[in-house]
Amino acid sequence: DAGRSKREPETGITDPGYSAIRYGLAGIKHVGETAMEAVIREREQRGDFISLEDFCTRLDSRIASRKMLESLIKAGAFDFAGRDRAELFSCIDDAVSASVAAQRDRLAGQVALFDETTASSTSRKRAASRWSDHEKLSYEKELLGFYV
């Protein structure tokens, strides 16, 4: 469509009124339709995701798996949060732990979104070597099938 550009997938925003074509989450390798539906349902019920940590603690830990998070980060789906992809990638272990802890709390009937210790461990800045443009493009091609 004239006037539209291709954009990376994003967990935080998808709307038909935008002037860019946003790649669907279900099309990213290791995400799939069931996970995409859970993401959309959670976003519609409780609002936009604001960070990787927010995403992980709001979704069932069986949905927010390590492999899915790796794919979403490499594909650029968390770029809206303003953190470097390599830095986010280095937080995956803590993010998965946050997801498991939040799931455990939900099952136990606790209301807290996530433990403050977990939040601070995933939110703090990490010393991670930035990915080169070539690395980012390679990951996008691997997971999306084309360069964004």
mmCIF file of C-alpha atoms in Angstrom:
data_model
loop_
_atom_site.group_PDB
_atom_site.id
_atom_site.type_symbol
_atom_site.label_atom_id
_atom_site.label_comp_id
_atom_site.label_asym_id
_atom_site.label_seq_id
_atom_site.Cartn_x
_atom_site.Cartn_y
_atom_site.Cartn_z
ATOM 1 C CA ASP A 1 0.000 0.000 0.000
ATOM 2 C CA ALA A 2 1.422 3.431 -0.893
ATOM 3 C CA GLY A 3 2.604 5.402 2.106
ATOM 4 C CA ARG A 4 3.139 2.326 4.292
ATOM 5 C CA SER A 5 6.441 0.983 5.492
ATOM 6 C CA LYS A 6 7.422 -2.366 6.969
ATOM 7 C CA ARG A 7 8.105 -2.310 10.720
ATOM 8 C CA GLU A 8 9.372 -4.823 13.260
ATOM 9 C CA PRO A 9 6.783 -6.782 15.249
ATOM 10 C CA GLU A 10 5.804 -5.284 18.577
ATOM 11 C CA THR A 11 4.143 -6.671 21.675
ATOM 12 C CA GLY A 12 2.978 -3.236 22.819
ATOM 13 C CA ILE A 13 1.075 -1.760 19.884
ATOM 14 C CA THR A 14 -0.905 -3.063 16.953
ATOM 15 C CA ASP A 15 -3.664 -0.978 15.379
ATOM 16 C CA PRO A 16 -5.147 -0.913 11.876
ATOM 17 C CA GLY A 17 -4.944 2.903 11.726
ATOM 18 C CA TYR A 18 -1.151 3.038 11.657
ATOM 19 C CA SER A 19 0.725 3.968 8.473
ATOM 20 C CA ALA A 20 3.150 1.049 8.688
ATOM 21 C CA ILE A 21 2.684 -2.656 8.132
ATOM 22 C CA ARG A 22 3.610 -4.395 11.372
ATOM 23 C CA TYR A 23 4.682 -8.003 11.146
ATOM 24 C CA GLY A 24 2.330 -10.327 13.051
ATOM 25 C CA LEU A 25 3.596 -11.889 16.273
ATOM 26 C CA ALA A 26 2.346 -15.345 15.245
ATOM 27 C CA GLY A 27 4.638 -15.220 12.215
ATOM 28 C CA ILE A 28 7.774 -15.041 14.349
ATOM 29 C CA LYS A 29 9.512 -18.399 14.743
ATOM 30 C CA HIS A 30 8.891 -19.938 18.184
ATOM 31 C CA VAL A 31 5.898 -17.693 18.961
ATOM 32 C CA GLY A 32 2.847 -19.137 17.214
ATOM 33 C CA GLU A 33 -0.831 -18.386 17.181
ATOM 34 C CA THR A 34 -1.695 -19.595 20.698
ATOM 35 C CA ALA A 35 0.946 -17.345 22.258
ATOM 36 C CA MET A 36 -0.065 -14.427 20.046
ATOM 37 C CA GLU A 37 -3.698 -14.817 21.133
ATOM 38 C CA ALA A 38 -2.648 -14.847 24.805
ATOM 39 C CA VAL A 39 -0.573 -11.687 24.291
ATOM 40 C CA ILE A 40 -3.440 -9.862 22.567
ATOM 41 C CA ARG A 41 -5.994 -11.024 25.150
ATOM 42 C CA GLU A 42 -3.788 -9.811 28.035
ATOM 43 C CA ARG A 43 -3.119 -6.483 26.323
ATOM 44 C CA GLU A 44 -6.832 -5.931 25.670
ATOM 45 C CA GLN A 45 -7.759 -6.797 29.263
ATOM 46 C CA ARG A 46 -5.024 -4.918 31.136
ATOM 47 C CA GLY A 47 -3.523 -2.433 28.690
ATOM 48 C CA ASP A 48 -0.308 -2.107 26.728
ATOM 49 C CA PHE A 49 2.859 -3.807 27.885
ATOM 50 C CA ILE A 50 5.456 -1.319 29.044
ATOM 51 C CA SER A 51 8.549 -3.525 29.298
ATOM 52 C CA LEU A 52 9.941 -7.024 28.981
ATOM 53 C CA GLU A 53 9.391 -7.480 32.715
ATOM 54 C CA ASP A 54 5.765 -6.354 32.490
ATOM 55 C CA PHE A 55 5.209 -8.743 29.574
ATOM 56 C CA CYS A 56 6.717 -11.706 31.439
ATOM 57 C CA THR A 57 4.890 -11.187 34.700
ATOM 58 C CA ARG A 58 1.491 -10.731 33.058
ATOM 59 C CA LEU A 59 1.620 -13.840 30.872
ATOM 60 C CA ASP A 60 1.417 -17.472 31.892
ATOM 61 C CA SER A 61 4.975 -18.756 32.286
ATOM 62 C CA ARG A 62 4.176 -21.559 29.841
ATOM 63 C CA ILE A 63 3.507 -18.875 27.209
ATOM 64 C CA ALA A 64 6.421 -16.553 28.074
ATOM 65 C CA SER A 65 9.014 -19.267 27.533
ATOM 66 C CA ARG A 66 12.744 -18.695 27.102
ATOM 67 C CA LYS A 67 12.634 -19.607 23.393
ATOM 68 C CA MET A 68 9.699 -17.280 22.725
ATOM 69 C CA LEU A 69 11.372 -14.391 24.580
ATOM 70 C CA GLU A 70 14.622 -14.922 22.685
ATOM 71 C CA SER A 71 12.736 -14.803 19.396
ATOM 72 C CA LEU A 72 10.702 -11.713 20.310
ATOM 73 C CA ILE A 73 13.788 -9.804 21.455
ATOM 74 C CA LYS A 74 15.843 -10.791 18.399
ATOM 75 C CA ALA A 75 12.959 -9.813 16.092
ATOM 76 C CA GLY A 76 12.695 -6.374 17.718
ATOM 77 C CA ALA A 77 9.310 -6.871 19.392
ATOM 78 C CA PHE A 78 10.463 -5.050 22.548
ATOM 79 C CA ASP A 79 12.186 -2.132 20.807
ATOM 80 C CA PHE A 80 9.280 0.096 21.908
ATOM 81 C CA ALA A 81 10.621 -0.121 25.498
ATOM 82 C CA GLY A 82 13.742 1.830 24.527
ATOM 83 C CA ARG A 83 16.274 -0.734 25.748
ATOM 84 C CA ASP A 84 18.988 -2.277 23.617
ATOM 85 C CA ARG A 85 18.189 -5.760 22.273
ATOM 86 C CA ALA A 86 21.479 -7.225 23.544
ATOM 87 C CA GLU A 87 20.770 -5.821 27.008
ATOM 88 C CA LEU A 88 17.257 -7.297 27.005
ATOM 89 C CA PHE A 89 18.658 -10.597 25.776
ATOM 90 C CA SER A 90 21.008 -10.662 28.777
ATOM 91 C CA CYS A 91 17.958 -10.326 31.086
ATOM 92 C CA ILE A 92 16.151 -13.415 29.782
ATOM 93 C CA ASP A 93 16.997 -15.673 32.734
ATOM 94 C CA ASP A 94 15.678 -13.089 35.201
ATOM 95 C CA ALA A 95 12.632 -12.427 33.025
ATOM 96 C CA VAL A 96 11.773 -16.137 32.868
ATOM 97 C CA SER A 97 12.197 -16.350 36.660
ATOM 98 C CA ALA A 98 9.857 -13.367 37.044
ATOM 99 C CA SER A 99 7.311 -15.077 34.821
ATOM 100 C CA VAL A 100 7.472 -18.316 36.829
ATOM 101 C CA ALA A 101 7.214 -16.427 40.143
ATOM 102 C CA ALA A 102 4.236 -14.399 38.920
ATOM 103 C CA GLN A 103 2.526 -17.569 37.681
ATOM 104 C CA ARG A 104 3.146 -19.240 41.053
ATOM 105 C CA ASP A 105 1.665 -16.192 42.834
ATOM 106 C CA ARG A 106 -1.405 -16.211 40.574
ATOM 107 C CA LEU A 107 -1.976 -19.900 41.266
ATOM 108 C CA ALA A 108 -1.627 -19.252 45.002
ATOM 109 C CA GLY A 109 -4.155 -16.409 44.729
ATOM 110 C CA GLN A 110 -1.702 -13.628 45.515
ATOM 111 C CA VAL A 111 -2.337 -10.237 43.941
ATOM 112 C CA ALA A 112 1.200 -8.806 43.628
ATOM 113 C CA LEU A 113 2.389 -8.427 40.045
ATOM 114 C CA PHE A 114 5.917 -9.518 40.847
ATOM 115 C CA ASP A 115 8.488 -9.546 43.613
ATOM 116 C CA GLU A 116 10.453 -6.284 43.950
ATOM 117 C CA THR A 117 13.749 -8.186 43.909
ATOM 118 C CA THR A 118 12.868 -9.785 40.592
ATOM 119 C CA ALA A 119 11.695 -6.476 39.163
ATOM 120 C CA SER A 120 14.894 -4.711 40.076
ATOM 121 C CA SER A 121 17.071 -7.539 38.741
ATOM 122 C CA THR A 122 15.402 -7.449 35.321
ATOM 123 C CA SER A 123 14.946 -3.669 35.127
ATOM 124 C CA ARG A 124 18.486 -2.611 35.932
ATOM 125 C CA LYS A 125 20.879 -1.705 33.143
ATOM 126 C CA ARG A 126 23.107 -4.561 32.041
ATOM 127 C CA ALA A 127 26.606 -4.440 30.672
ATOM 128 C CA ALA A 128 26.040 -6.168 27.337
ATOM 129 C CA SER A 129 27.869 -5.609 24.083
ATOM 130 C CA ARG A 130 25.483 -3.968 21.633
ATOM 131 C CA TRP A 131 24.587 -6.048 18.627
ATOM 132 C CA SER A 132 25.883 -4.690 15.353
ATOM 133 C CA ASP A 133 23.406 -3.748 12.632
ATOM 134 C CA HIS A 134 24.546 -6.882 10.788
ATOM 135 C CA GLU A 135 23.716 -9.072 13.821
ATOM 136 C CA LYS A 136 20.271 -7.450 14.217
ATOM 137 C CA LEU A 137 19.505 -7.933 10.531
ATOM 138 C CA SER A 138 20.676 -11.563 10.668
ATOM 139 C CA TYR A 139 18.368 -12.274 13.622
ATOM 140 C CA GLU A 140 15.439 -10.560 11.882
ATOM 141 C CA LYS A 141 16.034 -12.604 8.715
ATOM 142 C CA GLU A 142 16.321 -15.829 10.752
ATOM 143 C CA LEU A 143 13.096 -15.249 12.707
ATOM 144 C CA LEU A 144 10.930 -13.286 10.270
ATOM 145 C CA GLY A 145 12.183 -14.529 6.931
ATOM 146 C CA PHE A 146 13.184 -11.047 5.737
ATOM 147 C CA TYR A 147 15.018 -7.916 6.859
ATOM 148 C CA VAL A 148 12.985 -5.177 8.559
#
